[in-house]
């Protein structure tokens, strides 16, 4: 997981009330990641992943406890719920799968794998989700306006407070990074923006 997707492994076969999540992890931006593996073409792994994602958002305390037990307090305090992700891995997807994911506006990634003998495997990222973060997760409680530290401001607050000159510099850099490839996504998190392929590039 960490080598190919930049995700630290938490647990596999994680049992919940109405099912079992194939694998759980935490990405390099401390966002929760669900992995679902599709063994046959008729499995509806996307709906399954979506169900597990909704379950996770309702049971944040359970996930935080798992992170606490596995990686400790520092990691559990950094969990960012603004952009959780589902990664569906299969030997193939139908065109209907890709269309459905693009319509959902959720952070669901389709990854196709192909094995070459015993030693080589190819991972092909079929989509680059364009999703907006959950803005309710980006509200940071403040003490007083005069007492607010820079580190307490969300990315959106910092961007809105920046002068037009700095906003234009940011937008120019953003446009350049996104022009480097169709597989690059902009992940707007609570405190910053991460530009990613399989892993962060900026």
XYZ file of C-alpha atoms in Angstrom:
202
model
C 0.000 0.000 0.000
C 2.650 2.504 1.016
C 4.982 1.721 -1.880
C 2.364 1.930 -4.652
C -0.280 4.276 -3.226
C 1.376 6.290 -0.443
C -1.035 4.787 2.098
C 0.014 3.373 5.471
C -1.664 0.033 6.157
C -4.027 -0.093 9.135
C -6.095 -3.279 8.954
C -7.504 -5.832 6.526
C -10.854 -7.642 6.740
C -12.179 -4.907 9.047
C -15.595 -6.125 10.203
C -18.494 -3.710 10.598
C -22.154 -4.344 11.380
C -23.264 -4.746 7.747
C -20.158 -6.006 6.002
C -16.396 -6.280 5.918
C -13.983 -3.674 4.570
C -11.169 -5.299 2.578
C -8.432 -2.943 3.798
C -8.113 0.353 5.671
C -5.266 2.826 5.587
C -4.134 6.390 6.201
C -2.590 8.385 3.336
C 0.351 10.765 3.527
C -2.051 13.673 4.159
C -3.629 11.741 7.075
C -6.902 11.171 5.182
C -8.697 7.821 5.682
C -8.494 5.403 2.743
C -10.663 2.358 2.049
C -9.401 -0.328 -0.342
C -11.890 -2.642 -2.038
C -10.737 -5.486 -4.271
C -12.873 -6.766 -7.129
C -12.373 -10.419 -7.981
C -14.978 -10.822 -10.722
C -16.476 -8.393 -13.236
C -20.025 -8.735 -11.874
C -19.125 -7.573 -8.361
C -20.498 -4.104 -7.588
C -17.414 -2.956 -5.743
C -18.115 0.766 -6.270
C -21.448 0.725 -4.437
C -19.847 -1.392 -1.747
C -16.995 1.087 -1.333
C -19.458 3.978 -1.220
C -21.451 2.214 1.510
C -18.282 1.664 3.563
C -17.231 5.293 3.068
C -20.568 6.532 4.418
C -20.271 4.103 7.336
C -16.784 5.408 8.104
C -17.954 9.031 8.141
C -20.609 8.112 10.723
C -18.145 6.077 12.842
C -15.157 8.421 12.975
C -14.412 7.532 16.588
C -13.897 3.849 15.672
C -11.435 4.795 12.929
C -9.597 7.220 15.218
C -9.242 4.481 17.846
C -7.797 2.117 15.219
C -5.267 4.772 14.148
C -4.429 5.479 17.803
C -3.787 1.793 18.519
C -1.710 1.325 15.347
C 0.259 4.568 14.897
C -0.168 6.419 18.189
C -1.581 9.727 19.402
C 0.306 11.986 17.004
C -1.208 10.311 13.918
C -4.717 10.057 15.397
C -4.710 13.791 16.204
C -3.778 14.610 12.583
C -6.602 12.677 10.878
C -8.093 14.894 8.164
C -11.712 14.089 7.302
C -12.042 16.695 4.553
C -11.207 14.236 1.720
C -11.504 10.519 2.601
C -10.932 8.151 -0.313
C -12.029 4.791 -1.709
C -9.604 2.934 -3.980
C -11.182 0.109 -5.990
C -8.663 -2.348 -7.433
C -9.661 -4.892 -10.103
C -8.343 -6.718 -13.145
C -10.953 -4.840 -15.176
C -13.824 -2.361 -14.967
C -16.718 -1.763 -17.334
C -17.335 1.585 -19.014
C -20.420 1.841 -16.813
C -18.201 1.680 -13.710
C -16.109 4.610 -14.930
C -19.189 6.625 -15.890
C -20.863 5.958 -12.527
C -17.795 7.100 -10.574
C -17.534 10.316 -12.596
C -21.204 11.101 -11.856
C -20.912 10.492 -8.113
C -18.610 13.439 -7.334
C -17.004 11.384 -4.582
C -13.321 10.625 -4.034
C -13.426 7.129 -5.575
C -10.429 5.938 -7.595
C -10.501 3.021 -10.016
C -7.214 1.144 -10.388
C -6.776 -1.662 -12.919
C -4.020 -4.205 -12.380
C -2.318 -6.593 -14.764
C 0.249 -9.216 -13.868
C 3.210 -10.089 -16.088
C 4.622 -13.413 -14.978
C 5.517 -13.812 -11.310
C 7.655 -10.710 -10.889
C 5.869 -7.756 -12.517
C 2.570 -6.010 -11.941
C 1.112 -2.929 -13.632
C -1.284 -0.525 -11.895
C -3.273 1.714 -14.241
C -5.191 4.600 -12.680
C -8.355 4.900 -14.774
C -9.756 8.125 -13.350
C -8.678 11.273 -11.551
C -11.615 12.276 -9.315
C -12.478 15.969 -9.290
C -14.188 16.411 -5.938
C -14.640 19.260 -3.529
C -13.731 18.689 0.111
C -16.362 18.491 2.815
C -16.493 22.136 3.909
C -18.027 21.210 7.265
C -14.743 19.449 8.039
C -12.784 22.613 7.281
C -14.253 24.761 10.052
C -11.617 25.345 12.689
C -12.849 26.640 16.057
C -11.167 29.905 16.995
C -10.641 31.591 20.342
C -10.943 35.234 19.381
C -10.312 36.999 16.093
C -7.411 38.978 17.571
C -5.917 35.877 19.155
C -6.147 33.568 16.112
C -2.833 32.103 15.035
C -1.881 31.582 11.412
C -1.725 27.814 11.934
C -5.376 27.767 13.036
C -6.614 29.108 9.697
C -7.839 26.679 7.061
C -6.408 26.762 3.554
C -9.554 28.530 2.289
C -9.271 31.189 5.001
C -5.596 31.770 4.212
C -6.334 32.008 0.480
C -9.186 34.482 1.008
C -6.999 36.660 3.267
C -4.106 36.692 0.802
C -3.501 39.720 -1.423
C -4.498 39.440 -5.115
C -0.792 39.181 -5.989
C -0.324 36.013 -3.880
C -3.643 34.542 -5.009
C -2.533 34.942 -8.638
C 0.852 33.364 -7.889
C -0.903 30.371 -6.305
C -3.359 30.020 -9.213
C -0.524 30.212 -11.762
C 1.420 27.461 -9.969
C -1.760 25.378 -9.652
C -2.517 25.683 -13.386
C 1.064 24.705 -14.246
C 1.029 21.612 -12.006
C -2.343 20.442 -13.371
C -1.069 20.919 -16.945
C 1.646 18.310 -16.337
C -0.794 15.409 -16.827
C -4.410 14.282 -16.798
C -3.655 11.941 -13.907
C -2.811 14.803 -11.515
C -5.527 15.738 -9.037
C -5.902 18.708 -6.737
C -6.762 17.589 -3.200
C -7.945 20.537 -1.137
C -7.443 19.566 2.487
C -8.173 21.425 5.674
C -4.849 23.246 6.019
C -3.259 22.968 2.574
C -3.620 21.662 -0.985
C -1.879 18.487 -2.147
C -1.376 17.780 -5.845
C -1.255 14.026 -6.387
C -0.629 11.316 -8.898
C -0.655 8.042 -6.948
C 1.230 9.965 -4.239
C 1.795 13.641 -3.472
C 3.962 15.464 -6.011
C 3.552 18.956 -4.486
